Short mmCIF file of C-alpha atoms in Angstrom, two decimals:
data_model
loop_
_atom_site.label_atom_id
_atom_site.label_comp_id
_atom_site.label_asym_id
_atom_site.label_seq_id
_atom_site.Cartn_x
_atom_site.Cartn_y
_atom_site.Cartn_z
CA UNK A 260 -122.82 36.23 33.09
CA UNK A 261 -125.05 34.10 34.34
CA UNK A 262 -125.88 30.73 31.83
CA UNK A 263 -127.19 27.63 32.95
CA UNK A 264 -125.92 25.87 29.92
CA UNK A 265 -122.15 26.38 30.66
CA UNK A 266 -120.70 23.49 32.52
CA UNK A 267 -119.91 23.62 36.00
CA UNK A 268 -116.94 21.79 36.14
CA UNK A 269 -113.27 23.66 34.91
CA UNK A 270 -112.33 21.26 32.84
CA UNK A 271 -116.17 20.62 30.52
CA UNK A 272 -115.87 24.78 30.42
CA UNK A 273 -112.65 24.48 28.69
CA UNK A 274 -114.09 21.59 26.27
CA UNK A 275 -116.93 23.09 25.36
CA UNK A 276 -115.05 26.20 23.81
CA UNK A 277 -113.00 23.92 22.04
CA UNK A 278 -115.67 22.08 20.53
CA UNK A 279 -116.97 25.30 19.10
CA UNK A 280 -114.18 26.64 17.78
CA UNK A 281 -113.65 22.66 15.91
CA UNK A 282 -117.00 22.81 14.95
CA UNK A 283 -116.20 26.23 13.52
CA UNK A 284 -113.07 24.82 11.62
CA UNK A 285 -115.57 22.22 10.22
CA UNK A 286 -113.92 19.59 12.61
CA UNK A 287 -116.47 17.38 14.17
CA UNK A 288 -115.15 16.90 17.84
CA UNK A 289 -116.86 14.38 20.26
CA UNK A 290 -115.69 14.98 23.99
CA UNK A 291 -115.06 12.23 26.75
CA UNK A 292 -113.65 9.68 24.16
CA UNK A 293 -112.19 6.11 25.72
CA UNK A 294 -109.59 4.77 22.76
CA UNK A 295 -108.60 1.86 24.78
CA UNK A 296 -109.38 0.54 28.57
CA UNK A 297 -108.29 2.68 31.23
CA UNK A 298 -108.06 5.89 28.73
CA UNK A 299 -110.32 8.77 28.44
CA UNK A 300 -109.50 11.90 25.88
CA UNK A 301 -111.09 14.83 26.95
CA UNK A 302 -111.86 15.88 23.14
CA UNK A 303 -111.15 14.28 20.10
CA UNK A 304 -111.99 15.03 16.48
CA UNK A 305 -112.13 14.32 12.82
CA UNK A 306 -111.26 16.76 10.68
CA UNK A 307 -112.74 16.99 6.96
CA UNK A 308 -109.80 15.40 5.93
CA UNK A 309 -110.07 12.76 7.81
CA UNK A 310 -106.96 14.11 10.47
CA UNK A 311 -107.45 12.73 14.09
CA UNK A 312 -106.70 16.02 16.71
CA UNK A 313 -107.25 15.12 20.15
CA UNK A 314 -107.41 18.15 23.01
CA UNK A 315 -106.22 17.71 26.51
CA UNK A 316 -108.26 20.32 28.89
CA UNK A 317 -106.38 21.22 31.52
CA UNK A 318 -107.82 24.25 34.10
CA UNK A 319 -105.21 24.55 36.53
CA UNK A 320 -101.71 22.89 37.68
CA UNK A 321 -102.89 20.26 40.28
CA UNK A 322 -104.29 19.21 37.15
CA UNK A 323 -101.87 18.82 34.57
CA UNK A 324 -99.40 17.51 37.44
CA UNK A 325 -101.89 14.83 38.27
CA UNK A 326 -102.29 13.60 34.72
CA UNK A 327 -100.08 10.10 33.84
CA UNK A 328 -101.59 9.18 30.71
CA UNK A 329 -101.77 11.95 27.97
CA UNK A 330 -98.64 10.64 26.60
CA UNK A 331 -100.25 7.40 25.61
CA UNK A 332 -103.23 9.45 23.74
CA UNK A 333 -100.04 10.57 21.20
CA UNK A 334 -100.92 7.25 19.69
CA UNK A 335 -104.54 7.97 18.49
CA UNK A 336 -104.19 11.08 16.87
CA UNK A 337 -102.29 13.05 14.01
CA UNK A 338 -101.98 16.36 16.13
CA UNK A 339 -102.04 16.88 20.06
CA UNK A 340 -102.89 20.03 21.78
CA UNK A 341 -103.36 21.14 25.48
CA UNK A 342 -106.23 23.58 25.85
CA UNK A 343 -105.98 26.02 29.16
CA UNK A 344 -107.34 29.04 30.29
CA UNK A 345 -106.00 32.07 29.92
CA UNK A 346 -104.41 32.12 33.46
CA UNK A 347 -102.83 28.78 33.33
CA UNK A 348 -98.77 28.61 33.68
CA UNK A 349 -98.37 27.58 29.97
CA UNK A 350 -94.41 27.13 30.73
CA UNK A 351 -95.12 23.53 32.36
CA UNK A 352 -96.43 22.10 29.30
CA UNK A 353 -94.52 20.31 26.83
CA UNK A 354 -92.86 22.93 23.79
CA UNK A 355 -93.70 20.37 21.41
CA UNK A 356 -97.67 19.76 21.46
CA UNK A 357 -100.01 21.78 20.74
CA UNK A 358 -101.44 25.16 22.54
CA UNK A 359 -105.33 25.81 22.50
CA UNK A 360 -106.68 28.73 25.57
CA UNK A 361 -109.90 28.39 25.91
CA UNK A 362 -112.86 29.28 27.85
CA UNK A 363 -116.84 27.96 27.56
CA UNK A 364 -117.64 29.91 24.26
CA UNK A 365 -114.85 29.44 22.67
CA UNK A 366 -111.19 28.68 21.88
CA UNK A 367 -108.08 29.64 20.03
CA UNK A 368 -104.62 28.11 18.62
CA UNK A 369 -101.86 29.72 20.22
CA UNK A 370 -99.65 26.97 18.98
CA UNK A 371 -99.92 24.36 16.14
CA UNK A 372 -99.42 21.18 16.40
CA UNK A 373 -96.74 19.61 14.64
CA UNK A 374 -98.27 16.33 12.69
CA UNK A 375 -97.21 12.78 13.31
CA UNK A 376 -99.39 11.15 11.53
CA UNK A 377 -101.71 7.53 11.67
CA UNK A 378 -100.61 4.94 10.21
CA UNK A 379 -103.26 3.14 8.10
CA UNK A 380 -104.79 0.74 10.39
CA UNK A 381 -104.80 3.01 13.54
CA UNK A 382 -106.54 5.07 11.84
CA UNK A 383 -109.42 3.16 10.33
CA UNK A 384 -109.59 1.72 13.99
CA UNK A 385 -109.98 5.03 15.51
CA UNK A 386 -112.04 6.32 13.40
CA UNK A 387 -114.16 3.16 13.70
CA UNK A 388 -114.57 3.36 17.68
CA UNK A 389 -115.03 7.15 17.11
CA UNK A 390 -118.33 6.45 14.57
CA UNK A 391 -119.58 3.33 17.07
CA UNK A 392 -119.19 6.26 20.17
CA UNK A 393 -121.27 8.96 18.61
CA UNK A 394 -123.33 6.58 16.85
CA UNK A 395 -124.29 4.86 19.89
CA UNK A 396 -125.10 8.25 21.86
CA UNK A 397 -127.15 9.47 19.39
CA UNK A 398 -130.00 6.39 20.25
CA UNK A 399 -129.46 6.86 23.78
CA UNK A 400 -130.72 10.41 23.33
CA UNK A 401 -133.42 9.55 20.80
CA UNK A 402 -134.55 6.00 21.83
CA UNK A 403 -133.41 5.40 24.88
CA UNK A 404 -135.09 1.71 25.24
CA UNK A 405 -132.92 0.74 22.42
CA UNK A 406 -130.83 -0.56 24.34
CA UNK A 407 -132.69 -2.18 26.99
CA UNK A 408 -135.09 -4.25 24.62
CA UNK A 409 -135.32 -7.55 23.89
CA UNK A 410 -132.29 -8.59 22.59
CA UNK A 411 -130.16 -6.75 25.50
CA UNK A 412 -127.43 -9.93 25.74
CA UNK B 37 -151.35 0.74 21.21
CA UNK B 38 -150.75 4.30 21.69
CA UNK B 39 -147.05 4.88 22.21
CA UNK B 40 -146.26 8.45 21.38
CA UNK B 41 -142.55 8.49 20.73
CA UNK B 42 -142.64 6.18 17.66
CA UNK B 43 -142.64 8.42 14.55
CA UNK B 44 -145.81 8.31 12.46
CA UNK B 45 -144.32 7.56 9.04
CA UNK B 46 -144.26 4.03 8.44
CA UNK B 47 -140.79 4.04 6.88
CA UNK B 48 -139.12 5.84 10.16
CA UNK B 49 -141.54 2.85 12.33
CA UNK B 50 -139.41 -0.10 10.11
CA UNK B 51 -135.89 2.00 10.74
CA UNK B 52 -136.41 2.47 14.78
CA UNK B 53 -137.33 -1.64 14.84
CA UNK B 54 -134.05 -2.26 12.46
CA UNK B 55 -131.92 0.06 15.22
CA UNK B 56 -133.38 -1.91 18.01
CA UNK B 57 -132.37 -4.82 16.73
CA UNK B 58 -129.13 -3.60 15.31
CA UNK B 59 -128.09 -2.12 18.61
CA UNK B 60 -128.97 -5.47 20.27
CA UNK B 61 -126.55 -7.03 18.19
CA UNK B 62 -123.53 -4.97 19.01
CA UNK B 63 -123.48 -2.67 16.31
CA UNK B 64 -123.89 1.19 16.34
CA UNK B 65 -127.04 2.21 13.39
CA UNK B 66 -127.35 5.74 12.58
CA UNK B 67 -130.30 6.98 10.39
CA UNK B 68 -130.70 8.93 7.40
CA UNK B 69 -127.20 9.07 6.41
CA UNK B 70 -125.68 10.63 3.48
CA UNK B 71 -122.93 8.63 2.01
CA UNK B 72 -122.44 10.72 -1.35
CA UNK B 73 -124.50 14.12 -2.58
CA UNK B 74 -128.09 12.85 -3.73
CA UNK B 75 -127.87 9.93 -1.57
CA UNK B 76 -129.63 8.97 1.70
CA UNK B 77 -129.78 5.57 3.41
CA UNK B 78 -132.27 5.00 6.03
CA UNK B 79 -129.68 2.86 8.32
CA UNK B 80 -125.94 2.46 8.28
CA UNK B 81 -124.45 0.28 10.81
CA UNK B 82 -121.12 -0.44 12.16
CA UNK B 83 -120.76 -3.85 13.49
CA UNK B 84 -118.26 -4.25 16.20
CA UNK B 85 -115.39 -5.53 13.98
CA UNK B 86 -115.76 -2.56 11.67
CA UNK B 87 -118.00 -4.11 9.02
CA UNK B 88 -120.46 -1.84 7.33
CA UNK B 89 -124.17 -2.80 6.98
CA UNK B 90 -126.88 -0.79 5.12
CA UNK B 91 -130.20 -1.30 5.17
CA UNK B 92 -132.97 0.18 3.23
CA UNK B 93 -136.46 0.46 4.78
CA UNK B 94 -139.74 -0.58 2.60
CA UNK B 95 -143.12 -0.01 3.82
CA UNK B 96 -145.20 -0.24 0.44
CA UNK B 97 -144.77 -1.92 -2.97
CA UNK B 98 -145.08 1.97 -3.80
CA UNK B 99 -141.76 2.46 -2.17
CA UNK B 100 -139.54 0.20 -3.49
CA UNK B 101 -140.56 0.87 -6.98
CA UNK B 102 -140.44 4.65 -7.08
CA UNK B 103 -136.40 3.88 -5.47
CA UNK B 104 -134.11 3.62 -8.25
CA UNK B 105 -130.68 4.87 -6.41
CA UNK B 106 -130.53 2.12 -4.09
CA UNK B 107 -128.08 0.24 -6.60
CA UNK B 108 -125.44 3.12 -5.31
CA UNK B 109 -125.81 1.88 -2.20
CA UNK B 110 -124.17 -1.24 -2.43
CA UNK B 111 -120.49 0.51 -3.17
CA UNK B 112 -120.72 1.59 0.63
CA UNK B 113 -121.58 -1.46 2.90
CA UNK B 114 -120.08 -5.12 3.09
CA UNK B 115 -123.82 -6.09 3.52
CA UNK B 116 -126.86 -4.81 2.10
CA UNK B 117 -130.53 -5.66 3.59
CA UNK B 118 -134.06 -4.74 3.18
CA UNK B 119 -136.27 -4.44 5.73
CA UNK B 120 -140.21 -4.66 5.32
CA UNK B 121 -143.20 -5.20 7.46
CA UNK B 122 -144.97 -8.52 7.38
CA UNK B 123 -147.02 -7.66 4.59
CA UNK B 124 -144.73 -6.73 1.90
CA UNK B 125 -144.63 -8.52 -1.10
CA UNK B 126 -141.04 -9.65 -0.64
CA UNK B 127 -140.81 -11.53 -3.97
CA UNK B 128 -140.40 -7.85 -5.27
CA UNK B 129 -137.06 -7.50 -3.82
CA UNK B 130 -134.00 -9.15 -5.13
CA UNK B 131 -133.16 -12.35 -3.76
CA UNK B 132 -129.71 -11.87 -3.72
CA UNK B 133 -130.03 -9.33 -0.65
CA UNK B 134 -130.44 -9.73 2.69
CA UNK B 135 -134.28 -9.27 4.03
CA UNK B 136 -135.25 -8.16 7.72
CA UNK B 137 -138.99 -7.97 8.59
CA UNK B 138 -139.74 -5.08 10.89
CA UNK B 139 -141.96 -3.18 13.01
CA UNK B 140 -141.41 0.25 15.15
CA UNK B 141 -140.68 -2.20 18.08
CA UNK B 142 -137.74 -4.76 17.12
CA UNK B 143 -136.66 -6.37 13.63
CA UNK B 144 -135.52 -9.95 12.95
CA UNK B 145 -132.97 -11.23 9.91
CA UNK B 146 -134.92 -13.50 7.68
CA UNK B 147 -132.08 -14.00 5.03
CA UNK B 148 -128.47 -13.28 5.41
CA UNK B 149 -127.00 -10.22 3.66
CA UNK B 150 -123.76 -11.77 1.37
CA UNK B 151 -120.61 -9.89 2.32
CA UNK B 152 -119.41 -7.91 -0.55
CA UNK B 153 -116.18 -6.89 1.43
CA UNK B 154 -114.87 -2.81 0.80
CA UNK B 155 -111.74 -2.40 -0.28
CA UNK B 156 -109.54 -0.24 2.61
CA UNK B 157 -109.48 3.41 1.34
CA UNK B 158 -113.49 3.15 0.64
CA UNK B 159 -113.78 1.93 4.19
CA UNK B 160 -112.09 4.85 6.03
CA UNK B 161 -113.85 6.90 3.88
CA UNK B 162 -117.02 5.98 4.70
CA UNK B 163 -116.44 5.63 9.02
CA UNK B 164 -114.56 8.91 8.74
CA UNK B 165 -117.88 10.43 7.42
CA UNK B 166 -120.06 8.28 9.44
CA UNK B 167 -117.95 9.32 12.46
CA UNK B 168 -118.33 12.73 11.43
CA UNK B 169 -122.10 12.99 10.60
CA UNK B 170 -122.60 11.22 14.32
CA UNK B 171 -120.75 13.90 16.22
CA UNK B 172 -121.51 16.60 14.52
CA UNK B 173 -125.30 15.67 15.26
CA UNK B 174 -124.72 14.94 19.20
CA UNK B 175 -123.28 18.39 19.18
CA UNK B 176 -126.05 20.00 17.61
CA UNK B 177 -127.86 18.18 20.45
CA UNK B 178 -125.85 18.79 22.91
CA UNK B 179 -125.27 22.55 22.43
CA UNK B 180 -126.86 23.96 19.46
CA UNK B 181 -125.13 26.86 19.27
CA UNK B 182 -121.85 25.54 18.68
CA UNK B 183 -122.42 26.07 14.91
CA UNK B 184 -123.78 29.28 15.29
CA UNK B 185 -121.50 30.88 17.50
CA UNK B 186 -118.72 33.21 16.86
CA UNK B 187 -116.90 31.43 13.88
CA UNK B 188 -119.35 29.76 11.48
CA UNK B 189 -117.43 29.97 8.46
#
């Protein structure tokens, strides 16, 4: 298959299957998500209920291995999951989180995640940065000068 | 001036001006948002400490009289504004709200909104749907078939 609109890179594959199948659960997911300085989520999302899930993509074990902060992104959301492909060695992950496989169109829970859930302020916070984010994308893409105006200070 | 990427209706000119400005404030506007069914603000606006503006854009005497829901409004902001072009007869509006004048190019705040502060559970409310109505729109954007795709129900 041959589609110019499927990521190059492993890892945006993986997300971009994951978003659909959130989108399809009525989530509404926003990928490459910074909750504090020095972080970077590869998906998170807001469920109609208001839940926080965020989605680790992982494509291959150089990758997981590498990765020193996913345990600190346990603090922004109700539910964690890892998302892989299907030929990913699912044994190094943690038991506990979370278990999406994944490929560009599409994803699907192999594993729940169990729910530790926000308390109140985190979670108005979160969901805060989460509305500025998409919010502030959205007039990039449709006025892109917005931000380079007048008032730029 | 002949600048073809602002929109042709005069209330959509006021709204990219308030954005502008909005977005050179620090906040993160998003238009034509839908805070309860038969509802629709023109801009809702998350200032960097979380605070919630909405304001309501006016282009004719016409206009403001035929609104009669934007009373509802004020149970989902901390500050409420109007924004008109220069020719508006602002002694229309109510003098208790705040009034921007606006073109399609920039917007400046000619009175101060008063902040009519949301109580906690309305607030997450509101930026978890905000959040959500942002996201869900970038993806749309970003790959519109994510809603169409394999599991749309």
């Amino acid at each position: 298959m041959n589609d110019a609109s499927v990521p190059a890179q492993p890892g945006f594959r993986l997300a971009r299957g994951v978003v659909r199948m959130l989108a399809g659960l009525g989530h509404a997911p926003l990928c490459e998500f910074v909750p504090a300085p020095g972080q970077r989520v590869d998906v998170i999302s807001v469920a109609p209920s208001g839940e926080i899930w965020i989605v680790e993509c992982k494509s291959c074990r150089a990758d997981f291995v590498a990765d020193r902060k996913w345990q600190g992104y346990l603090d922004w959301c109700d539910r964690f999951f890892w998302a892989t492909d299907c030929d990913f060695p699912a044994q190094l992950l943690p038991e506990g989180d979370g278990l999406m496989v994944a490929d560009a169109y599409g994803a699907e829970i192999i594993r729940p995640a169990p729910c530790a859930r926000l308390a109140a302020a985190r979670r108005a916070r979160i969901l805060r940065d989460i509305a500025r984010t998409a919010a502030c994308r959205l007039i990039r893409l449709s006025d892109p000068e917005a931000f380079t105006g007048p008032l730029p200070d």
